[in-house]
């Protein structure tokens, strides 16, 4: 068992600066404590921590109650946040770029390539009309939501000589493409 240090002495063997409180505590508002001034009754003696409480401020050991919290390393978190944001933006940009060649971007006169044999999702892509991939040519593009029967009749009225009607519904734009062989 250790013996507590005598009252009035710094228990850590360091002498505080004349105008500095070694525990980082400020005097009570309205009561400045000048060096050499007697201590008010009922207040702990300057330079000695109150009994029963661990020291606080710059002289407290790290990890002890009252010690200043250690600053977390923020650089790693910031780097991860920035990297995450860059990845998200890259995915969004890549999705936008990839969608520029699909049926939504098709216009009258464009040629299309069917990327899938699935009739429910043919994965149409805009291609150069002179390329070997060109399978269909867009004769008309009609905005609106149509059933397959209505789409056929719309294409008959808008695009003479069409052979295929491709409808896309959902999202912000629904339309029908009236197609012919390229």
Short mmCIF file of N, CA and C in Angstrom, two decimals:
data_model
loop_
_atom_site.label_atom_id
_atom_site.label_comp_id
_atom_site.label_asym_id
_atom_site.label_seq_id
_atom_site.Cartn_x
_atom_site.Cartn_y
_atom_site.Cartn_z
N UNK A 1 0.85 -1.17 0.00
CA UNK A 1 0.00 0.00 0.00
C UNK A 1 0.90 1.23 0.00
N UNK A 2 0.49 2.26 -0.72
CA UNK A 2 1.29 3.49 -0.79
C UNK A 2 0.69 4.55 0.09
N UNK A 3 1.51 5.46 0.47
CA UNK A 3 1.07 6.57 1.31
C UNK A 3 0.78 7.75 0.42
N UNK A 4 -0.36 8.44 0.63
CA UNK A 4 -0.65 9.61 -0.20
C UNK A 4 0.38 10.70 0.05
N UNK A 5 0.65 11.55 -0.95
CA UNK A 5 1.61 12.63 -0.77
C UNK A 5 1.07 13.66 0.23
N UNK A 6 1.95 14.39 0.86
CA UNK A 6 1.51 15.42 1.81
C UNK A 6 0.70 16.48 1.08
N UNK A 7 -0.25 17.09 1.80
CA UNK A 7 -1.08 18.15 1.25
C UNK A 7 -0.21 19.33 0.81
N UNK A 8 -0.60 19.92 -0.31
CA UNK A 8 0.10 21.11 -0.78
C UNK A 8 1.22 20.81 -1.73
N UNK A 9 1.55 19.54 -1.96
CA UNK A 9 2.62 19.20 -2.89
C UNK A 9 2.02 18.54 -4.12
N UNK A 10 2.68 18.70 -5.22
CA UNK A 10 2.24 18.06 -6.45
C UNK A 10 2.61 16.59 -6.35
N UNK A 11 1.63 15.66 -6.47
CA UNK A 11 1.92 14.25 -6.29
C UNK A 11 2.79 13.66 -7.40
N UNK A 12 3.03 14.37 -8.47
CA UNK A 12 3.81 13.85 -9.58
C UNK A 12 5.22 14.43 -9.62
N UNK A 13 5.58 15.18 -8.63
CA UNK A 13 6.93 15.70 -8.52
C UNK A 13 7.26 16.81 -9.49
N UNK A 14 6.29 17.39 -10.13
CA UNK A 14 6.54 18.48 -11.07
C UNK A 14 6.01 19.76 -10.45
N UNK A 15 6.71 20.82 -10.68
CA UNK A 15 6.28 22.09 -10.16
C UNK A 15 5.51 22.83 -11.26
N UNK A 16 4.27 23.25 -10.98
CA UNK A 16 3.53 23.99 -11.99
C UNK A 16 4.11 25.38 -12.19
N UNK A 17 3.88 25.91 -13.38
CA UNK A 17 4.30 27.29 -13.66
C UNK A 17 3.55 28.21 -12.71
N UNK A 18 4.10 29.38 -12.48
CA UNK A 18 3.55 30.29 -11.48
C UNK A 18 2.10 30.66 -11.77
N UNK A 19 1.78 30.97 -13.03
CA UNK A 19 0.43 31.42 -13.37
C UNK A 19 -0.39 30.32 -14.04
N UNK A 20 0.01 29.07 -13.88
CA UNK A 20 -0.66 28.01 -14.60
C UNK A 20 -1.17 26.97 -13.62
N UNK A 21 -2.40 26.55 -13.83
CA UNK A 21 -2.99 25.50 -13.00
C UNK A 21 -2.57 24.18 -13.60
N UNK A 22 -1.92 23.29 -12.84
CA UNK A 22 -1.40 22.06 -13.42
C UNK A 22 -2.47 21.08 -13.85
N UNK A 23 -3.71 21.29 -13.45
CA UNK A 23 -4.77 20.35 -13.78
C UNK A 23 -5.66 20.86 -14.90
N UNK A 24 -5.34 21.95 -15.52
CA UNK A 24 -6.07 22.47 -16.65
C UNK A 24 -7.43 23.03 -16.28
N UNK A 25 -7.69 23.21 -14.99
CA UNK A 25 -8.98 23.74 -14.57
C UNK A 25 -8.90 25.24 -14.44
N UNK A 26 -9.96 25.90 -14.82
CA UNK A 26 -10.02 27.35 -14.73
C UNK A 26 -10.61 27.73 -13.38
N UNK A 27 -10.22 28.87 -12.81
CA UNK A 27 -10.84 29.30 -11.57
C UNK A 27 -12.32 29.59 -11.81
N UNK A 28 -13.08 29.56 -10.76
CA UNK A 28 -14.52 29.81 -10.85
C UNK A 28 -14.76 31.18 -11.47
N UNK A 29 -15.84 31.31 -12.30
CA UNK A 29 -16.10 32.61 -12.93
C UNK A 29 -16.29 33.71 -11.88
N UNK A 30 -15.70 34.82 -12.16
CA UNK A 30 -15.83 35.96 -11.25
C UNK A 30 -14.86 35.91 -10.08
N UNK A 31 -14.07 34.86 -9.95
CA UNK A 31 -13.13 34.75 -8.84
C UNK A 31 -11.75 34.37 -9.37
N UNK A 32 -11.03 35.33 -9.96
CA UNK A 32 -9.69 35.01 -10.44
C UNK A 32 -8.77 34.70 -9.26
N UNK A 33 -7.89 33.76 -9.47
CA UNK A 33 -6.96 33.34 -8.42
C UNK A 33 -5.59 33.86 -8.78
N UNK A 34 -5.13 34.86 -8.08
CA UNK A 34 -3.82 35.42 -8.33
C UNK A 34 -2.80 34.66 -7.49
N UNK A 35 -1.55 34.53 -7.98
CA UNK A 35 -0.52 33.83 -7.21
C UNK A 35 -0.29 34.54 -5.87
N UNK A 36 -0.15 33.74 -4.84
CA UNK A 36 0.14 34.28 -3.51
C UNK A 36 -1.11 34.72 -2.78
N UNK A 37 -2.26 34.67 -3.39
CA UNK A 37 -3.50 35.09 -2.74
C UNK A 37 -4.01 33.92 -1.90
N UNK A 38 -4.52 34.16 -0.72
CA UNK A 38 -4.99 33.06 0.12
C UNK A 38 -6.20 32.39 -0.51
N UNK A 39 -6.31 31.10 -0.24
CA UNK A 39 -7.39 30.27 -0.78
C UNK A 39 -8.66 30.55 0.00
N UNK A 40 -9.81 30.62 -0.71
CA UNK A 40 -11.09 30.85 -0.04
C UNK A 40 -11.46 29.61 0.75
N UNK A 41 -12.11 29.76 1.91
CA UNK A 41 -12.48 28.59 2.69
C UNK A 41 -13.47 27.71 1.92
N UNK A 42 -13.35 26.39 2.06
CA UNK A 42 -14.24 25.45 1.41
C UNK A 42 -13.78 25.05 0.01
N UNK A 43 -12.75 25.71 -0.52
CA UNK A 43 -12.23 25.36 -1.84
C UNK A 43 -10.94 24.57 -1.65
N UNK A 44 -10.68 23.61 -2.59
CA UNK A 44 -9.45 22.83 -2.45
C UNK A 44 -8.24 23.73 -2.65
N UNK A 45 -7.18 23.36 -2.02
CA UNK A 45 -5.95 24.12 -2.12
C UNK A 45 -5.43 24.04 -3.55
N UNK A 46 -4.95 25.18 -4.07
CA UNK A 46 -4.47 25.22 -5.45
C UNK A 46 -3.28 24.29 -5.60
N UNK A 47 -3.28 23.51 -6.69
CA UNK A 47 -2.17 22.60 -6.95
C UNK A 47 -2.43 21.21 -6.41
N UNK A 48 -3.53 21.00 -5.70
CA UNK A 48 -3.83 19.69 -5.14
C UNK A 48 -5.21 19.28 -5.66
N UNK A 49 -5.32 18.08 -6.22
CA UNK A 49 -6.63 17.66 -6.71
C UNK A 49 -7.58 17.40 -5.56
N UNK A 50 -8.88 17.58 -5.78
CA UNK A 50 -9.84 17.26 -4.73
C UNK A 50 -9.71 15.79 -4.35
N UNK A 51 -9.86 15.48 -3.08
CA UNK A 51 -9.71 14.11 -2.60
C UNK A 51 -10.80 13.23 -3.20
N UNK A 52 -10.43 12.03 -3.65
CA UNK A 52 -11.38 11.09 -4.19
C UNK A 52 -11.57 11.17 -5.70
N UNK A 53 -10.95 12.14 -6.35
CA UNK A 53 -11.09 12.29 -7.79
C UNK A 53 -9.74 12.11 -8.45
N UNK A 54 -9.69 11.44 -9.62
CA UNK A 54 -8.41 11.30 -10.31
C UNK A 54 -8.01 12.63 -10.92
N UNK A 55 -6.74 12.82 -11.15
CA UNK A 55 -6.28 14.07 -11.76
C UNK A 55 -6.85 14.21 -13.17
N UNK A 56 -7.06 15.46 -13.57
CA UNK A 56 -7.60 15.74 -14.89
C UNK A 56 -6.65 16.69 -15.62
N UNK A 57 -6.84 16.74 -16.93
CA UNK A 57 -6.07 17.69 -17.73
C UNK A 57 -4.80 17.09 -18.26
N UNK A 58 -3.79 17.92 -18.54
CA UNK A 58 -2.59 17.45 -19.22
C UNK A 58 -1.74 16.51 -18.39
N UNK A 59 -1.90 16.46 -17.05
CA UNK A 59 -1.07 15.61 -16.21
C UNK A 59 -1.72 14.27 -15.92
N UNK A 60 -2.93 14.04 -16.43
CA UNK A 60 -3.59 12.75 -16.22
C UNK A 60 -3.01 11.74 -17.21
N UNK A 61 -2.91 10.49 -16.79
CA UNK A 61 -2.38 9.45 -17.65
C UNK A 61 -3.40 9.11 -18.73
N UNK A 62 -2.97 8.81 -19.97
CA UNK A 62 -3.91 8.46 -21.04
C UNK A 62 -4.73 7.23 -20.64
N UNK A 63 -6.00 7.26 -20.95
CA UNK A 63 -6.89 6.16 -20.64
C UNK A 63 -7.55 6.27 -19.30
N UNK A 64 -7.06 7.17 -18.43
CA UNK A 64 -7.68 7.34 -17.12
C UNK A 64 -8.91 8.22 -17.26
N UNK A 65 -9.88 8.06 -16.34
CA UNK A 65 -11.03 8.98 -16.37
C UNK A 65 -10.55 10.40 -16.20
N UNK A 66 -11.07 11.30 -16.97
CA UNK A 66 -10.69 12.70 -16.88
C UNK A 66 -9.55 13.06 -17.80
N UNK A 67 -8.87 12.06 -18.38
CA UNK A 67 -7.78 12.36 -19.31
C UNK A 67 -8.38 12.85 -20.62
N UNK A 68 -7.64 13.69 -21.31
CA UNK A 68 -8.11 14.17 -22.60
C UNK A 68 -8.23 12.98 -23.54
N UNK A 69 -9.38 12.84 -24.27
CA UNK A 69 -9.53 11.69 -25.17
C UNK A 69 -8.51 11.74 -26.29
N UNK A 70 -8.01 10.57 -26.66
CA UNK A 70 -7.05 10.51 -27.75
C UNK A 70 -7.77 10.77 -29.06
N UNK A 71 -7.16 11.53 -29.95
CA UNK A 71 -7.77 11.86 -31.23
C UNK A 71 -7.72 10.64 -32.14
N UNK A 72 -8.88 10.20 -32.69
CA UNK A 72 -8.86 9.07 -33.62
C UNK A 72 -8.21 9.48 -34.93
N UNK A 73 -7.69 8.50 -35.61
CA UNK A 73 -7.05 8.77 -36.89
C UNK A 73 -8.16 9.01 -37.91
N UNK A 74 -8.30 10.25 -38.33
CA UNK A 74 -9.38 10.63 -39.25
C UNK A 74 -8.97 10.43 -40.70
N UNK A 75 -7.67 10.38 -40.96
CA UNK A 75 -7.22 10.27 -42.35
C UNK A 75 -7.73 8.99 -43.01
N UNK A 76 -7.71 7.86 -42.29
CA UNK A 76 -8.16 6.60 -42.87
C UNK A 76 -9.64 6.67 -43.22
N UNK A 77 -10.44 7.24 -42.33
CA UNK A 77 -11.87 7.36 -42.59
C UNK A 77 -12.12 8.28 -43.78
N UNK A 78 -11.41 9.39 -43.85
CA UNK A 78 -11.58 10.32 -44.97
C UNK A 78 -11.18 9.68 -46.29
N UNK A 79 -10.10 8.92 -46.27
CA UNK A 79 -9.64 8.26 -47.50
C UNK A 79 -10.68 7.24 -47.94
N UNK A 80 -11.22 6.47 -46.98
CA UNK A 80 -12.24 5.48 -47.34
C UNK A 80 -13.50 6.15 -47.87
N UNK A 81 -13.89 7.27 -47.28
CA UNK A 81 -15.07 7.98 -47.77
C UNK A 81 -14.87 8.49 -49.19
N UNK A 82 -13.72 9.06 -49.45
CA UNK A 82 -13.42 9.59 -50.78
C UNK A 82 -13.37 8.45 -51.80
N UNK A 83 -12.70 7.35 -51.44
CA UNK A 83 -12.63 6.21 -52.35
C UNK A 83 -14.02 5.65 -52.63
N UNK A 84 -14.85 5.57 -51.61
CA UNK A 84 -16.22 5.08 -51.80
C UNK A 84 -17.01 5.98 -52.72
N UNK A 85 -16.86 7.29 -52.55
CA UNK A 85 -17.58 8.23 -53.40
C UNK A 85 -17.11 8.12 -54.86
N UNK A 86 -15.82 7.95 -55.06
CA UNK A 86 -15.28 7.82 -56.42
C UNK A 86 -15.83 6.55 -57.07
N UNK A 87 -15.90 5.46 -56.31
CA UNK A 87 -16.40 4.20 -56.86
C UNK A 87 -17.87 4.34 -57.24
N UNK A 88 -18.66 4.95 -56.36
CA UNK A 88 -20.09 5.14 -56.65
C UNK A 88 -20.27 5.99 -57.90
N UNK A 89 -19.52 7.07 -58.01
CA UNK A 89 -19.62 7.92 -59.20
C UNK A 89 -19.20 7.18 -60.47
N UNK A 90 -18.17 6.34 -60.36
CA UNK A 90 -17.73 5.57 -61.52
C UNK A 90 -18.81 4.58 -61.97
N UNK A 91 -19.47 3.94 -61.01
CA UNK A 91 -20.54 3.00 -61.35
C UNK A 91 -21.70 3.74 -62.03
N UNK A 92 -22.07 4.89 -61.48
CA UNK A 92 -23.16 5.67 -62.07
C UNK A 92 -22.79 6.12 -63.49
N UNK A 93 -21.58 6.62 -63.65
CA UNK A 93 -21.14 7.08 -64.98
C UNK A 93 -21.08 5.92 -65.96
N UNK A 94 -20.59 4.76 -65.51
CA UNK A 94 -20.52 3.59 -66.38
C UNK A 94 -21.90 3.11 -66.79
N UNK A 95 -22.83 3.13 -65.85
CA UNK A 95 -24.21 2.72 -66.17
C UNK A 95 -24.83 3.68 -67.17
N UNK A 96 -24.61 4.97 -66.99
CA UNK A 96 -25.16 5.96 -67.91
C UNK A 96 -24.56 5.76 -69.30
N UNK A 97 -23.24 5.59 -69.35
CA UNK A 97 -22.58 5.43 -70.64
C UNK A 97 -23.07 4.17 -71.35
N UNK A 98 -23.21 3.06 -70.61
CA UNK A 98 -23.65 1.80 -71.20
C UNK A 98 -25.09 1.90 -71.70
N UNK A 99 -25.91 2.69 -71.02
CA UNK A 99 -27.31 2.79 -71.41
C UNK A 99 -27.51 3.70 -72.62
N UNK A 100 -26.49 4.40 -73.04
CA UNK A 100 -26.64 5.29 -74.20
C UNK A 100 -26.81 4.53 -75.49
N UNK A 101 -26.46 3.26 -75.54
CA UNK A 101 -26.59 2.47 -76.76
C UNK A 101 -27.80 1.54 -76.72
N UNK A 102 -28.70 1.72 -75.80
CA UNK A 102 -29.83 0.80 -75.74
C UNK A 102 -31.04 1.38 -76.47
N UNK A 103 -32.13 0.67 -76.40
CA UNK A 103 -33.34 1.05 -77.15
C UNK A 103 -33.86 2.43 -76.77
N UNK A 104 -33.65 2.86 -75.54
CA UNK A 104 -34.14 4.18 -75.11
C UNK A 104 -33.47 5.30 -75.92
N UNK A 105 -32.22 5.07 -76.29
CA UNK A 105 -31.48 6.10 -77.01
C UNK A 105 -31.68 6.03 -78.53
N UNK A 106 -32.40 5.00 -78.99
CA UNK A 106 -32.58 4.82 -80.43
C UNK A 106 -33.45 5.93 -81.02
N UNK A 107 -33.13 6.29 -82.24
CA UNK A 107 -33.90 7.30 -82.98
C UNK A 107 -34.21 6.75 -84.37
N UNK A 108 -35.13 7.39 -85.07
CA UNK A 108 -35.49 6.97 -86.42
C UNK A 108 -34.24 7.01 -87.29
N UNK A 109 -33.99 5.92 -88.03
CA UNK A 109 -32.81 5.83 -88.90
C UNK A 109 -31.68 5.06 -88.27
N UNK A 110 -31.69 4.84 -86.94
CA UNK A 110 -30.64 4.07 -86.28
C UNK A 110 -30.78 2.59 -86.60
N UNK A 111 -29.67 1.87 -86.52
CA UNK A 111 -29.69 0.43 -86.68
C UNK A 111 -29.50 -0.22 -85.31
N UNK A 112 -30.09 -1.39 -85.14
CA UNK A 112 -30.09 -2.06 -83.84
C UNK A 112 -29.51 -3.47 -83.98
N UNK A 113 -28.95 -3.94 -82.88
CA UNK A 113 -28.44 -5.30 -82.78
C UNK A 113 -29.13 -5.97 -81.60
N UNK A 114 -29.56 -7.20 -81.80
CA UNK A 114 -30.22 -7.95 -80.73
C UNK A 114 -29.14 -8.73 -79.98
N UNK A 115 -28.99 -8.43 -78.70
CA UNK A 115 -27.94 -9.05 -77.89
C UNK A 115 -28.39 -10.31 -77.18
N UNK A 116 -29.69 -10.65 -77.25
CA UNK A 116 -30.21 -11.81 -76.53
C UNK A 116 -31.28 -12.50 -77.37
N UNK A 117 -31.41 -13.82 -77.20
CA UNK A 117 -32.46 -14.57 -77.89
C UNK A 117 -33.78 -14.54 -77.14
N UNK A 118 -33.81 -13.97 -75.97
CA UNK A 118 -35.02 -13.90 -75.14
C UNK A 118 -35.97 -12.86 -75.72
N UNK A 119 -37.17 -13.30 -76.11
CA UNK A 119 -38.14 -12.37 -76.70
C UNK A 119 -38.66 -11.35 -75.69
N UNK A 120 -38.63 -11.70 -74.40
CA UNK A 120 -39.09 -10.76 -73.37
C UNK A 120 -38.04 -9.70 -73.04
N UNK A 121 -36.78 -9.99 -73.33
CA UNK A 121 -35.70 -9.04 -73.08
C UNK A 121 -34.65 -9.21 -74.17
N UNK A 122 -34.89 -8.63 -75.36
CA UNK A 122 -33.97 -8.86 -76.48
C UNK A 122 -32.65 -8.09 -76.37
N UNK A 123 -32.52 -7.18 -75.42
CA UNK A 123 -31.27 -6.44 -75.20
C UNK A 123 -30.82 -5.74 -76.49
N UNK A 124 -31.67 -4.86 -77.00
CA UNK A 124 -31.35 -4.13 -78.23
C UNK A 124 -30.29 -3.07 -77.98
N UNK A 125 -29.36 -2.98 -78.91
CA UNK A 125 -28.29 -1.98 -78.83
C UNK A 125 -28.22 -1.22 -80.14
N UNK A 126 -27.92 0.08 -80.05
CA UNK A 126 -27.70 0.89 -81.26
C UNK A 126 -26.31 0.57 -81.79
N UNK A 127 -26.23 0.27 -83.09
CA UNK A 127 -24.95 -0.02 -83.74
C UNK A 127 -24.87 0.78 -85.04
N UNK A 128 -23.70 0.81 -85.63
CA UNK A 128 -23.52 1.47 -86.93
C UNK A 128 -24.26 0.67 -87.99
N UNK A 129 -24.97 1.35 -88.86
CA UNK A 129 -25.75 0.65 -89.89
C UNK A 129 -24.87 -0.12 -90.86
N UNK A 130 -23.64 0.28 -91.06
CA UNK A 130 -22.72 -0.42 -91.96
C UNK A 130 -22.02 -1.60 -91.32
N UNK A 131 -22.21 -1.84 -90.03
CA UNK A 131 -21.49 -2.93 -89.36
C UNK A 131 -22.19 -4.26 -89.57
N UNK A 132 -21.45 -5.34 -89.35
CA UNK A 132 -22.00 -6.69 -89.48
C UNK A 132 -23.04 -6.99 -88.40
N UNK A 133 -23.02 -6.25 -87.32
CA UNK A 133 -23.96 -6.48 -86.21
C UNK A 133 -25.35 -5.93 -86.49
N UNK A 134 -25.48 -5.03 -87.43
CA UNK A 134 -26.78 -4.38 -87.69
C UNK A 134 -27.80 -5.41 -88.15
N UNK A 135 -28.90 -5.56 -87.38
CA UNK A 135 -29.95 -6.51 -87.72
C UNK A 135 -31.27 -5.83 -88.07
N UNK A 136 -31.54 -4.70 -87.42
CA UNK A 136 -32.81 -3.99 -87.60
C UNK A 136 -32.55 -2.52 -87.84
N UNK A 137 -33.51 -1.89 -88.51
CA UNK A 137 -33.46 -0.44 -88.71
C UNK A 137 -34.73 0.15 -88.11
N UNK A 138 -34.57 1.26 -87.37
CA UNK A 138 -35.71 1.91 -86.71
C UNK A 138 -36.43 2.77 -87.75
N UNK A 139 -37.71 2.42 -88.00
CA UNK A 139 -38.53 3.19 -88.94
C UNK A 139 -39.34 4.26 -88.23
N UNK A 140 -39.73 3.99 -86.97
CA UNK A 140 -40.51 4.97 -86.19
C UNK A 140 -40.31 4.67 -84.70
N UNK A 141 -40.39 5.73 -83.92
CA UNK A 141 -40.35 5.62 -82.45
C UNK A 141 -41.55 6.41 -81.94
N UNK A 142 -42.45 5.71 -81.26
CA UNK A 142 -43.69 6.34 -80.80
C UNK A 142 -43.73 6.31 -79.28
N UNK A 143 -43.80 7.49 -78.67
CA UNK A 143 -43.84 7.60 -77.21
C UNK A 143 -45.21 7.20 -76.69
N UNK A 144 -45.26 6.50 -75.58
CA UNK A 144 -46.51 6.12 -74.94
C UNK A 144 -46.48 4.67 -74.50
N UNK A 145 -47.45 4.31 -73.70
CA UNK A 145 -47.54 2.95 -73.17
C UNK A 145 -48.61 2.20 -73.98
N UNK A 146 -48.21 1.10 -74.63
CA UNK A 146 -49.11 0.38 -75.52
C UNK A 146 -49.07 -1.11 -75.24
N UNK A 147 -50.19 -1.77 -75.45
CA UNK A 147 -50.20 -3.23 -75.45
C UNK A 147 -49.62 -3.67 -76.79
N UNK A 148 -49.33 -4.95 -76.93
CA UNK A 148 -48.70 -5.40 -78.17
C UNK A 148 -49.63 -5.22 -79.38
N UNK A 149 -50.93 -5.40 -79.17
CA UNK A 149 -51.89 -5.22 -80.29
C UNK A 149 -51.95 -3.75 -80.71
N UNK A 150 -52.03 -2.86 -79.73
CA UNK A 150 -52.08 -1.43 -80.03
C UNK A 150 -50.75 -0.98 -80.66
N UNK A 151 -49.63 -1.54 -80.18
CA UNK A 151 -48.32 -1.19 -80.74
C UNK A 151 -48.25 -1.58 -82.21
N UNK A 152 -48.79 -2.75 -82.56
CA UNK A 152 -48.81 -3.18 -83.97
C UNK A 152 -49.59 -2.19 -84.83
N UNK A 153 -50.76 -1.79 -84.32
CA UNK A 153 -51.58 -0.86 -85.12
C UNK A 153 -50.93 0.52 -85.21
N UNK A 154 -50.26 0.96 -84.15
CA UNK A 154 -49.55 2.25 -84.20
C UNK A 154 -48.43 2.20 -85.24
N UNK A 155 -47.69 1.09 -85.28
CA UNK A 155 -46.60 0.96 -86.25
C UNK A 155 -47.14 0.90 -87.68
N UNK A 156 -48.27 0.21 -87.88
CA UNK A 156 -48.88 0.17 -89.21
C UNK A 156 -49.24 1.57 -89.70
N UNK A 157 -49.70 2.43 -88.78
CA UNK A 157 -50.09 3.78 -89.14
C UNK A 157 -48.88 4.70 -89.34
N UNK A 158 -47.80 4.48 -88.60
CA UNK A 158 -46.65 5.39 -88.60
C UNK A 158 -45.50 4.96 -89.52
N UNK A 159 -45.32 3.64 -89.68
CA UNK A 159 -44.13 3.16 -90.40
C UNK A 159 -44.52 2.11 -91.43
N UNK A 160 -44.64 2.55 -92.65
CA UNK A 160 -45.01 1.63 -93.72
C UNK A 160 -43.88 0.63 -93.96
N UNK A 161 -44.22 -0.64 -94.05
CA UNK A 161 -43.23 -1.69 -94.32
C UNK A 161 -42.53 -2.21 -93.07
N UNK A 162 -43.01 -1.88 -91.87
CA UNK A 162 -42.35 -2.39 -90.67
C UNK A 162 -42.60 -3.89 -90.54
N UNK A 163 -41.72 -4.60 -89.87
CA UNK A 163 -41.88 -6.04 -89.66
C UNK A 163 -41.97 -6.40 -88.18
N UNK A 164 -41.38 -5.57 -87.32
CA UNK A 164 -41.32 -5.91 -85.89
C UNK A 164 -41.68 -4.69 -85.06
N UNK A 165 -42.38 -4.94 -83.96
CA UNK A 165 -42.67 -3.86 -82.99
C UNK A 165 -42.03 -4.24 -81.66
N UNK A 166 -41.20 -3.38 -81.18
CA UNK A 166 -40.54 -3.59 -79.88
C UNK A 166 -41.12 -2.56 -78.91
N UNK A 167 -41.75 -3.03 -77.84
CA UNK A 167 -42.31 -2.10 -76.84
C UNK A 167 -41.46 -2.14 -75.58
N UNK A 168 -41.29 -0.98 -75.01
CA UNK A 168 -40.60 -0.88 -73.71
C UNK A 168 -41.48 -0.04 -72.80
N UNK A 169 -41.82 -0.62 -71.65
CA UNK A 169 -42.65 0.08 -70.67
C UNK A 169 -41.94 0.11 -69.34
N UNK A 170 -42.36 1.04 -68.51
CA UNK A 170 -41.75 1.19 -67.20
C UNK A 170 -40.77 2.34 -67.20
N UNK A 171 -40.40 2.74 -66.00
CA UNK A 171 -39.49 3.87 -65.89
C UNK A 171 -40.21 5.16 -66.24
N UNK A 172 -39.44 6.16 -66.62
CA UNK A 172 -40.03 7.47 -66.91
C UNK A 172 -40.57 7.56 -68.34
N UNK A 173 -40.07 6.71 -69.25
CA UNK A 173 -40.53 6.77 -70.65
C UNK A 173 -40.92 5.39 -71.14
N UNK A 174 -42.08 5.31 -71.73
CA UNK A 174 -42.53 4.09 -72.40
C UNK A 174 -42.66 4.42 -73.88
N UNK A 175 -42.35 3.45 -74.74
CA UNK A 175 -42.37 3.72 -76.19
C UNK A 175 -42.46 2.41 -76.95
N UNK A 176 -42.67 2.54 -78.26
CA UNK A 176 -42.62 1.40 -79.17
C UNK A 176 -41.66 1.78 -80.31
N UNK A 177 -40.82 0.83 -80.70
CA UNK A 177 -39.94 1.00 -81.85
C UNK A 177 -40.51 0.16 -82.98
N UNK A 178 -40.71 0.76 -84.13
CA UNK A 178 -41.18 0.04 -85.31
C UNK A 178 -39.93 -0.28 -86.14
N UNK A 179 -39.65 -1.56 -86.31
CA UNK A 179 -38.38 -2.00 -86.90
C UNK A 179 -38.59 -2.75 -88.22
N UNK A 180 -37.56 -2.70 -89.05
CA UNK A 180 -37.50 -3.48 -90.27
C UNK A 180 -36.12 -4.13 -90.32
N UNK A 181 -35.93 -5.11 -91.17
CA UNK A 181 -34.61 -5.71 -91.31
C UNK A 181 -33.64 -4.67 -91.84
N UNK A 182 -32.41 -4.73 -91.37
CA UNK A 182 -31.40 -3.74 -91.79
C UNK A 182 -30.85 -4.08 -93.15
#
